[in-house]
mmCIF file of C-alpha atoms and ligand atoms in Angstrom:
data_model
loop_
_atom_site.group_PDB
_atom_site.id
_atom_site.type_symbol
_atom_site.label_atom_id
_atom_site.label_comp_id
_atom_site.label_asym_id
_atom_site.label_seq_id
_atom_site.Cartn_x
_atom_site.Cartn_y
_atom_site.Cartn_z
ATOM 1 C CA MET R 1 0.000 0.000 0.000
ATOM 2 C CA LEU R 2 1.240 3.490 -0.785
ATOM 3 C CA SER R 3 2.094 5.571 2.222
ATOM 4 C CA ARG R 4 0.089 8.743 2.523
ATOM 5 C CA ASP R 5 0.908 12.231 3.591
ATOM 6 C CA PRO R 6 0.326 12.906 7.250
ATOM 7 C CA LEU R 7 -3.131 14.138 8.129
ATOM 8 C CA HIS R 8 -3.098 17.441 9.954
ATOM 9 C CA LEU R 9 -5.990 17.059 12.326
ATOM 10 C CA GLU R 10 -5.429 19.925 14.677
ATOM 11 C CA THR R 11 -8.559 21.836 15.558
ATOM 12 C CA GLY R 12 -7.526 24.778 13.388
ATOM 13 C CA ASP R 13 -4.337 26.690 12.725
ATOM 14 C CA ALA R 14 -0.958 26.509 14.454
ATOM 15 C CA LYS R 15 -2.478 28.112 17.531
ATOM 16 C CA SER R 16 -4.377 24.902 18.168
ATOM 17 C CA HIS R 17 -1.136 23.535 19.607
ATOM 18 C CA GLY R 18 -2.736 25.302 22.565
ATOM 19 C CA SER R 19 -0.019 27.837 21.933
ATOM 20 C CA THR R 20 2.836 28.321 19.526
ATOM 21 C CA PHE R 21 6.490 27.793 20.429
ATOM 22 C CA ALA R 22 7.031 31.571 20.091
ATOM 23 C CA ALA R 23 4.182 32.360 22.475
ATOM 24 C CA ASP R 24 5.359 29.748 24.986
ATOM 25 C CA VAL R 25 8.958 31.034 24.943
ATOM 26 C CA ARG R 26 7.646 34.561 25.479
ATOM 27 C CA ALA R 27 5.465 33.374 28.348
ATOM 28 C CA MET R 28 8.491 31.566 29.841
ATOM 29 C CA LEU R 29 10.515 34.809 29.689
ATOM 30 C CA THR R 30 7.800 37.040 31.124
ATOM 31 C CA THR R 31 6.432 34.786 33.895
ATOM 32 C CA ARG R 32 8.093 33.846 37.234
ATOM 33 C CA PRO R 33 8.939 31.197 38.192
ATOM 34 C CA ARG R 34 9.951 30.426 34.622
ATOM 35 C CA SER R 35 8.701 27.245 32.956
ATOM 36 C CA ILE R 36 7.993 25.831 29.512
ATOM 37 C CA SER R 37 6.246 22.663 28.315
ATOM 38 C CA PRO R 38 8.419 19.607 27.551
ATOM 39 C CA LYS R 39 6.511 19.158 24.300
ATOM 40 C CA TRP R 40 8.870 21.744 22.753
ATOM 41 C CA PHE R 41 11.872 19.420 23.222
ATOM 42 C CA TYR R 42 10.838 17.439 20.175
ATOM 43 C CA ASP R 43 11.988 19.200 17.044
ATOM 44 C CA GLU R 44 14.098 17.196 14.585
ATOM 45 C CA ARG R 45 17.223 17.401 16.760
ATOM 46 C CA GLY R 46 15.316 16.828 19.989
ATOM 47 C CA SER R 47 13.597 13.728 18.618
ATOM 48 C CA LYS R 48 17.015 12.315 17.670
ATOM 49 C CA LEU R 49 18.447 13.173 21.093
ATOM 50 C CA PHE R 50 15.497 11.443 22.718
ATOM 51 C CA ASP R 51 16.159 8.323 20.650
ATOM 52 C CA ALA R 52 19.774 8.472 21.886
ATOM 53 C CA ILE R 53 18.526 8.738 25.499
ATOM 54 C CA CYS R 54 16.509 5.553 24.973
ATOM 55 C CA ASP R 55 19.740 3.686 24.163
ATOM 56 C CA LEU R 56 21.661 4.965 27.218
ATOM 57 C CA PRO R 57 22.697 2.360 29.818
ATOM 58 C CA GLU R 58 21.234 4.473 32.649
ATOM 59 C CA TYR R 59 17.872 5.094 30.948
ATOM 60 C CA TYR R 60 16.063 1.849 31.851
ATOM 61 C CA PRO R 61 12.435 2.722 30.884
ATOM 62 C CA THR R 62 12.613 2.127 27.109
ATOM 63 C CA ARG R 63 14.605 -1.085 27.356
ATOM 64 C CA THR R 64 12.441 -2.426 30.173
ATOM 65 C CA GLU R 65 9.166 -1.596 28.457
ATOM 66 C CA LEU R 66 10.383 -3.192 25.208
ATOM 67 C CA ALA R 67 11.249 -6.360 27.150
ATOM 68 C CA ILE R 68 7.789 -6.401 28.763
ATOM 69 C CA LEU R 69 6.066 -5.889 25.402
ATOM 70 C CA THR R 70 8.244 -8.564 23.767
ATOM 71 C CA GLN R 71 7.557 -11.090 26.474
ATOM 72 C CA HIS R 72 3.805 -10.517 26.570
ATOM 73 C CA ALA R 73 3.065 -9.536 22.954
ATOM 74 C CA GLY R 74 1.033 -12.688 22.323
ATOM 75 C CA GLU R 75 -1.169 -12.180 25.345
ATOM 76 C CA ILE R 76 -1.570 -8.475 24.603
ATOM 77 C CA ALA R 77 -2.496 -9.251 20.989
ATOM 78 C CA SER R 78 -5.155 -11.691 22.151
ATOM 79 C CA HIS R 79 -6.725 -8.907 24.223
ATOM 80 C CA MET R 80 -6.730 -6.749 21.105
ATOM 81 C CA GLY R 81 -8.551 -9.341 19.028
ATOM 82 C CA GLU R 82 -8.830 -9.525 15.254
ATOM 83 C CA ARG R 83 -8.598 -6.521 12.916
ATOM 84 C CA ALA R 84 -7.897 -4.109 15.760
ATOM 85 C CA GLU R 85 -6.918 -0.540 15.058
ATOM 86 C CA ILE R 86 -4.058 1.026 16.997
ATOM 87 C CA VAL R 87 -4.071 4.732 17.828
ATOM 88 C CA GLU R 88 -0.689 5.735 19.236
ATOM 89 C CA PHE R 89 -0.448 8.967 21.238
ATOM 90 C CA GLY R 90 2.927 10.715 20.851
ATOM 91 C CA ALA R 91 4.240 8.055 18.516
ATOM 92 C CA GLY R 92 7.853 9.294 18.264
ATOM 93 C CA SER R 93 9.951 6.940 16.159
ATOM 94 C CA LEU R 94 7.336 4.160 15.852
ATOM 95 C CA ARG R 95 9.656 1.510 17.275
ATOM 96 C CA LYS R 96 7.557 -0.079 19.986
ATOM 97 C CA VAL R 97 4.405 -0.623 17.947
ATOM 98 C CA ARG R 98 6.272 -3.111 15.749
ATOM 99 C CA LEU R 99 6.239 -5.594 18.623
ATOM 100 C CA LEU R 100 2.453 -5.354 18.768
ATOM 101 C CA LEU R 101 1.936 -5.429 14.995
ATOM 102 C CA ASP R 102 4.069 -8.566 14.719
ATOM 103 C CA ALA R 103 1.863 -10.372 17.226
ATOM 104 C CA MET R 104 -1.547 -9.062 16.118
ATOM 105 C CA GLN R 105 -4.046 -10.877 13.914
ATOM 106 C CA GLY R 106 -4.608 -8.783 10.793
ATOM 107 C CA PRO R 107 -4.315 -5.292 12.285
ATOM 108 C CA ALA R 108 -6.805 -3.062 10.429
ATOM 109 C CA ARG R 109 -5.042 0.248 10.669
ATOM 110 C CA TYR R 110 -2.355 2.141 12.574
ATOM 111 C CA LEU R 111 -2.843 5.820 13.399
ATOM 112 C CA PRO R 112 0.346 7.278 14.926
ATOM 113 C CA ILE R 113 -0.246 10.771 16.343
ATOM 114 C CA ASP R 114 2.687 13.100 16.926
ATOM 115 C CA ILE R 115 3.413 16.807 17.145
ATOM 116 C CA SER R 116 6.766 16.446 15.310
ATOM 117 C CA GLY R 117 5.491 16.316 11.717
ATOM 118 C CA GLU R 118 8.594 15.674 9.642
ATOM 119 C CA HIS R 119 10.023 13.055 11.978
ATOM 120 C CA LEU R 120 6.616 11.330 12.025
ATOM 121 C CA ALA R 121 6.296 11.380 8.235
ATOM 122 C CA ARG R 122 9.739 9.861 7.764
ATOM 123 C CA CYS R 123 9.191 7.130 10.364
ATOM 124 C CA ALA R 124 5.739 6.347 8.928
ATOM 125 C CA VAL R 125 7.220 5.799 5.460
ATOM 126 C CA GLU R 126 9.796 3.432 6.987
ATOM 127 C CA LEU R 127 7.148 1.498 8.900
ATOM 128 C CA GLN R 128 4.943 1.291 5.807
ATOM 129 C CA ARG R 129 7.879 -0.199 3.903
ATOM 130 C CA ASP R 130 8.212 -2.969 6.503
ATOM 131 C CA TYR R 131 4.463 -3.615 6.845
ATOM 132 C CA ALA R 132 3.269 -3.452 3.259
ATOM 133 C CA GLY R 133 -0.253 -4.691 3.938
ATOM 134 C CA LEU R 134 -0.917 -2.375 6.865
ATOM 135 C CA ASP R 135 -2.956 0.812 6.546
ATOM 136 C CA VAL R 136 -0.637 3.426 8.118
ATOM 137 C CA GLN R 137 -2.146 6.868 8.563
ATOM 138 C CA PRO R 138 0.081 9.331 10.451
ATOM 139 C CA VAL R 139 -1.709 12.198 12.176
ATOM 140 C CA VAL R 140 0.135 15.414 12.991
ATOM 141 C CA ALA R 141 -1.573 16.806 16.074
ATOM 142 C CA ASP R 142 -1.113 17.773 19.686
ATOM 143 C CA TYR R 143 -2.997 14.998 21.474
ATOM 144 C CA THR R 144 -3.072 17.091 24.658
ATOM 145 C CA GLN R 145 -5.604 19.299 22.879
ATOM 146 C CA ARG R 146 -8.989 18.277 21.522
ATOM 147 C CA LEU R 147 -8.537 15.319 19.252
ATOM 148 C CA LEU R 148 -10.337 14.534 16.021
ATOM 149 C CA LEU R 149 -9.631 11.173 14.408
ATOM 150 C CA PRO R 150 -10.865 9.469 11.242
ATOM 151 C CA ALA R 151 -13.975 7.323 11.856
ATOM 152 C CA PRO R 152 -13.302 3.639 12.581
ATOM 153 C CA LEU R 153 -13.051 1.499 9.421
ATOM 154 C CA PRO R 154 -16.276 -0.383 8.588
ATOM 155 C CA HIS R 155 -14.915 -3.875 9.294
ATOM 156 C CA ALA R 156 -12.413 -2.968 11.986
ATOM 157 C CA GLY R 157 -12.297 -4.666 15.365
ATOM 158 C CA LYS R 158 -11.430 -2.890 18.617
ATOM 159 C CA ARG R 159 -9.846 0.533 18.645
ATOM 160 C CA VAL R 160 -6.883 0.258 21.010
ATOM 161 C CA GLY R 161 -4.978 3.303 22.234
ATOM 162 C CA PHE R 162 -1.231 2.843 22.718
ATOM 163 C CA PHE R 163 0.528 5.288 25.041
ATOM 164 C CA PRO R 164 3.915 3.763 25.868
ATOM 165 C CA GLY R 165 7.076 5.161 27.440
ATOM 166 C CA SER R 166 5.433 6.616 30.541
ATOM 167 C CA THR R 167 4.759 9.770 28.571
ATOM 168 C CA ILE R 168 1.720 10.141 30.846
ATOM 169 C CA GLY R 169 4.334 11.069 33.465
ATOM 170 C CA ASN R 170 4.856 14.411 31.713
ATOM 171 C CA PHE R 171 1.360 15.448 32.796
ATOM 172 C CA THR R 172 0.363 16.830 36.177
ATOM 173 C CA PRO R 173 -2.310 14.656 37.811
ATOM 174 C CA ASP R 174 -4.995 17.067 36.505
ATOM 175 C CA GLU R 175 -3.584 16.966 32.988
ATOM 176 C CA ALA R 176 -3.279 13.167 33.143
ATOM 177 C CA MET R 177 -6.952 12.982 34.118
ATOM 178 C CA HIS R 178 -7.900 15.287 31.230
ATOM 179 C CA PHE R 179 -5.876 13.189 28.778
ATOM 180 C CA LEU R 180 -7.497 9.947 29.974
ATOM 181 C CA VAL R 181 -11.000 11.407 29.676
ATOM 182 C CA VAL R 182 -10.312 12.572 26.097
ATOM 183 C CA ALA R 183 -8.650 9.237 25.231
ATOM 184 C CA GLY R 184 -11.649 7.406 26.689
ATOM 185 C CA GLN R 185 -13.925 9.308 24.282
ATOM 186 C CA VAL R 186 -11.791 8.470 21.238
ATOM 187 C CA LEU R 187 -11.412 4.822 22.305
ATOM 188 C CA ARG R 188 -15.017 4.206 23.368
ATOM 189 C CA GLY R 189 -15.720 0.481 23.568
ATOM 190 C CA GLY R 190 -12.038 -0.359 23.046
ATOM 191 C CA ALA R 191 -9.060 -0.167 25.345
ATOM 192 C CA LEU R 192 -5.903 1.711 26.245
ATOM 193 C CA LEU R 193 -2.497 0.022 26.501
ATOM 194 C CA ILE R 194 -0.395 2.385 28.576
ATOM 195 C CA GLY R 195 3.150 2.269 29.946
ATOM 196 C CA ALA R 196 3.861 3.786 33.347
ATOM 197 C CA ASP R 197 7.238 4.114 35.036
ATOM 198 C CA LEU R 198 7.178 2.976 38.656
ATOM 199 C CA VAL R 199 8.291 4.600 41.907
ATOM 200 C CA LYS R 200 11.706 3.170 42.867
ATOM 201 C CA ASP R 201 15.108 3.797 44.451
ATOM 202 C CA PRO R 202 15.813 7.518 43.911
ATOM 203 C CA ASP R 203 19.452 6.756 42.977
ATOM 204 C CA VAL R 204 18.269 4.705 40.012
ATOM 205 C CA LEU R 205 15.905 7.504 38.978
ATOM 206 C CA HIS R 206 18.615 10.114 39.423
ATOM 207 C CA ALA R 207 21.083 8.229 37.207
ATOM 208 C CA ALA R 208 18.464 7.804 34.460
ATOM 209 C CA TYR R 209 18.098 11.585 34.122
ATOM 210 C CA ASN R 210 21.771 12.451 34.735
ATOM 211 C CA ASP R 211 23.567 10.144 32.304
ATOM 212 C CA ALA R 212 27.352 10.089 32.218
ATOM 213 C CA GLN R 213 27.535 11.047 28.528
ATOM 214 C CA GLY R 214 25.423 14.154 29.058
ATOM 215 C CA VAL R 215 22.872 13.281 26.381
ATOM 216 C CA THR R 216 19.969 14.194 28.673
ATOM 217 C CA ALA R 217 21.659 17.540 29.344
ATOM 218 C CA GLN R 218 21.863 18.204 25.583
ATOM 219 C CA PHE R 219 18.229 17.147 25.212
ATOM 220 C CA ASN R 220 17.189 19.565 27.952
ATOM 221 C CA LEU R 221 19.328 22.423 26.556
ATOM 222 C CA ASN R 222 17.932 21.793 23.073
ATOM 223 C CA VAL R 223 14.795 23.745 23.942
ATOM 224 C CA LEU R 224 16.981 26.874 24.157
ATOM 225 C CA SER R 225 18.982 26.048 21.003
ATOM 226 C CA ARG R 226 15.688 25.455 19.254
ATOM 227 C CA ALA R 227 14.531 28.924 20.295
ATOM 228 C CA ASN R 228 17.783 30.349 18.892
ATOM 229 C CA ARG R 229 17.242 28.483 15.614
ATOM 230 C CA GLU R 230 13.556 29.162 15.162
ATOM 231 C CA LEU R 231 12.854 32.401 16.979
ATOM 232 C CA GLY R 232 16.121 34.310 16.728
ATOM 233 C CA THR R 233 16.702 34.434 20.488
ATOM 234 C CA ASN R 234 20.335 34.620 21.634
ATOM 235 C CA PHE R 235 20.452 32.163 24.553
ATOM 236 C CA ASP R 236 24.084 31.415 25.448
ATOM 237 C CA ILE R 237 23.728 27.647 25.888
ATOM 238 C CA SER R 238 27.062 27.424 27.728
ATOM 239 C CA LYS R 239 25.631 29.707 30.421
ATOM 240 C CA PHE R 240 22.904 27.230 31.469
ATOM 241 C CA TRP R 241 23.347 23.895 33.210
ATOM 242 C CA HIS R 242 21.130 20.825 33.228
ATOM 243 C CA SER R 243 19.532 20.058 36.598
ATOM 244 C CA ALA R 244 17.483 16.897 37.179
ATOM 245 C CA PHE R 245 16.416 15.594 40.591
ATOM 246 C CA TYR R 246 13.766 13.430 42.215
ATOM 247 C CA ASN R 247 11.045 15.352 44.046
ATOM 248 C CA ALA R 248 9.909 12.567 46.414
ATOM 249 C CA PRO R 249 6.801 14.249 47.905
ATOM 250 C CA GLN R 250 5.430 14.669 44.369
ATOM 251 C CA SER R 251 6.833 11.353 43.052
ATOM 252 C CA ARG R 252 8.404 13.061 40.078
ATOM 253 C CA ILE R 253 11.709 13.785 38.392
ATOM 254 C CA GLU R 254 12.003 17.495 37.665
ATOM 255 C CA MET R 255 14.246 18.900 34.979
ATOM 256 C CA HIS R 256 15.387 22.514 34.986
ATOM 257 C CA LEU R 257 17.839 24.712 33.095
ATOM 258 C CA VAL R 258 19.733 26.869 35.564
ATOM 259 C CA SER R 259 21.491 30.094 34.685
ATOM 260 C CA ARG R 260 25.202 30.008 35.582
ATOM 261 C CA ALA R 261 25.416 33.795 35.766
ATOM 262 C CA ARG R 262 23.464 37.010 35.558
ATOM 263 C CA GLN R 263 22.641 37.318 31.902
ATOM 264 C CA ARG R 264 20.342 38.989 29.415
ATOM 265 C CA VAL R 265 18.435 37.329 26.562
ATOM 266 C CA SER R 266 16.690 39.163 23.769
ATOM 267 C CA ILE R 267 13.834 38.272 21.471
ATOM 268 C CA ASN R 268 12.535 40.654 18.779
ATOM 269 C CA GLY R 269 14.464 43.559 20.272
ATOM 270 C CA GLU R 270 13.062 43.006 23.773
ATOM 271 C CA SER R 271 15.403 41.975 26.621
ATOM 272 C CA PHE R 272 14.896 39.698 29.603
ATOM 273 C CA ASP R 273 17.209 39.125 32.551
ATOM 274 C CA PHE R 274 18.194 35.930 34.294
ATOM 275 C CA ASP R 275 19.693 35.992 37.781
ATOM 276 C CA GLU R 276 22.559 33.698 38.618
ATOM 277 C CA GLY R 277 20.939 30.421 39.737
ATOM 278 C CA GLU R 278 17.576 31.259 38.228
ATOM 279 C CA ALA R 279 15.895 28.163 36.779
ATOM 280 C CA ILE R 280 13.577 27.394 33.894
ATOM 281 C CA HIS R 281 11.422 24.376 34.775
ATOM 282 C CA THR R 282 11.364 22.261 31.598
ATOM 283 C CA GLU R 283 9.882 18.876 32.541
ATOM 284 C CA ASN R 284 8.131 16.763 35.130
ATOM 285 C CA SER R 285 8.342 13.002 34.854
ATOM 286 C CA TYR R 286 5.929 11.465 37.360
ATOM 287 C CA LYS R 287 6.546 7.974 38.722
ATOM 288 C CA PHE R 288 3.551 5.776 39.580
ATOM 289 C CA THR R 289 2.385 2.955 41.779
ATOM 290 C CA ILE R 290 0.014 0.384 40.245
ATOM 291 C CA GLU R 291 -2.720 1.534 42.622
ATOM 292 C CA GLY R 292 -2.081 5.192 41.790
ATOM 293 C CA LEU R 293 -2.384 4.608 38.072
ATOM 294 C CA HIS R 294 -5.517 2.507 38.541
ATOM 295 C CA ALA R 295 -7.096 5.237 40.670
ATOM 296 C CA LEU R 296 -6.510 7.775 37.873
ATOM 297 C CA ALA R 297 -7.878 5.366 35.258
ATOM 298 C CA VAL R 298 -11.009 4.538 37.233
ATOM 299 C CA HIS R 299 -11.625 8.223 37.832
ATOM 300 C CA ALA R 300 -11.503 8.783 34.061
ATOM 301 C CA GLY R 301 -14.013 5.985 33.406
ATOM 302 C CA PHE R 302 -11.646 3.136 32.501
ATOM 303 C CA ARG R 303 -11.831 -0.350 34.016
ATOM 304 C CA PRO R 304 -8.406 -1.764 34.971
ATOM 305 C CA GLY R 305 -7.395 -5.012 33.263
ATOM 306 C CA PRO R 306 -4.131 -6.966 33.372
ATOM 307 C CA VAL R 307 -0.820 -5.339 34.358
ATOM 308 C CA TRP R 308 2.482 -6.591 32.956
ATOM 309 C CA MET R 309 5.801 -5.842 34.673
ATOM 310 C CA ASP R 310 9.459 -6.808 34.498
ATOM 311 C CA PRO R 311 10.693 -9.108 37.308
ATOM 312 C CA GLU R 312 12.325 -6.163 39.118
ATOM 313 C CA ARG R 313 9.128 -4.096 38.923
ATOM 314 C CA MET R 314 10.857 -1.139 37.323
ATOM 315 C CA PHE R 315 8.148 -0.460 34.755
ATOM 316 C CA SER R 316 4.501 -1.360 34.156
ATOM 317 C CA VAL R 317 2.269 -1.834 31.120
ATOM 318 C CA HIS R 318 -1.488 -1.665 31.743
ATOM 319 C CA TRP R 319 -4.518 -2.845 29.833
ATOM 320 C CA LEU R 320 -7.372 -0.445 30.600
ATOM 321 C CA HIS R 321 -10.870 -1.078 29.251
ATOM 322 C CA ALA R 322 -12.268 2.131 27.766
ATOM 323 C CA PRO R 323 -15.719 3.371 28.776
ATOM 324 C CA ALA R 324 -18.566 1.755 26.814
HETATM 325 C C1 AVJ H 1 9.298 10.687 27.034
HETATM 326 C C2 AVJ H 1 8.445 11.901 28.870
HETATM 327 C C3 AVJ H 1 8.702 9.550 29.042
HETATM 328 O O1 AVJ H 1 10.078 11.454 31.215
HETATM 329 O O2 AVJ H 1 11.500 9.841 30.975
HETATM 330 C C4 AVJ H 1 13.814 11.360 29.114
HETATM 331 C C5 AVJ H 1 11.408 12.134 28.582
HETATM 332 N N1 AVJ H 1 13.255 13.329 29.736
HETATM 333 N N2 AVJ H 1 14.856 11.898 29.734
HETATM 334 C C6 AVJ H 1 10.780 10.727 30.509
HETATM 335 C C7 AVJ H 1 12.796 12.256 29.135
HETATM 336 C C8 AVJ H 1 14.539 13.113 30.100
HETATM 337 C C9 AVJ H 1 10.707 10.880 28.995
HETATM 338 N N3 AVJ H 1 9.304 10.782 28.497
#
């Protein structure tokens, strides 16, 4: 089957990203304490850096989730049933879905949704090449906003959402709830297969976000280089350092970019000051307990099904029945 151009199913123009990158950088500069959404990490370079993070020895989530999916693919596929349709939220490089596709019985269609359009298009073409008979329809959209999807195919089986990688951990509990409610609407009568990183030894968490090669630092700093590339800001990247630590009371890793000195940054002729030690909060990565994730899911109208974990209980993959 010929691969198609990505569908752009945002609710309108670029502003339907909830905001544009330019507006969010401006808001970061004008608001205190300073913060910006982690969704802006993922331009072309950021997506590649993230892929490199996934291969790091310290970053256990990707490897562990892949092992869980590999080991239980058959059982997961049997829950999906025949001719199921997979909707992947924040599909990235489309690596993990291959494990599911290989085990499924005649998957009807695959709809990968991602905000990073070019990266998605390229990966979709590659996937299409390897799965010639599969209907691959990439969707460029911000799934944290309202989501419109093509209607289910006439003879399709279940619609199954796939949200791996513990990306749900980027959301605050309120945002996670909102996402699950919206996903429940899109997946009505089907299910959600979701990966959630688990609460564990803080030293293990700390190492995963402070790798020895400094790839995570580059990934974090990329949001500022991206602003320089796309918006003409003049952030001096060498004057910010990568800070990542576990906030135990909130069960989350926090990432920040901290100014090494007093400095001034300008955008469109306007200047903004950073104090020495002033931080830009760039990411939260929440860690879950099984009960905590189930409580969220139930609150959003899902019914918890099986949970798959690695023997060391580092990571969890959940089958959640969507509301009827
Ligand atoms: C893609 C959001 C799941 O939180 O672990 C990796 C992103 N940030 N290293 C995560 C990330 C720093 C990742 N998620």
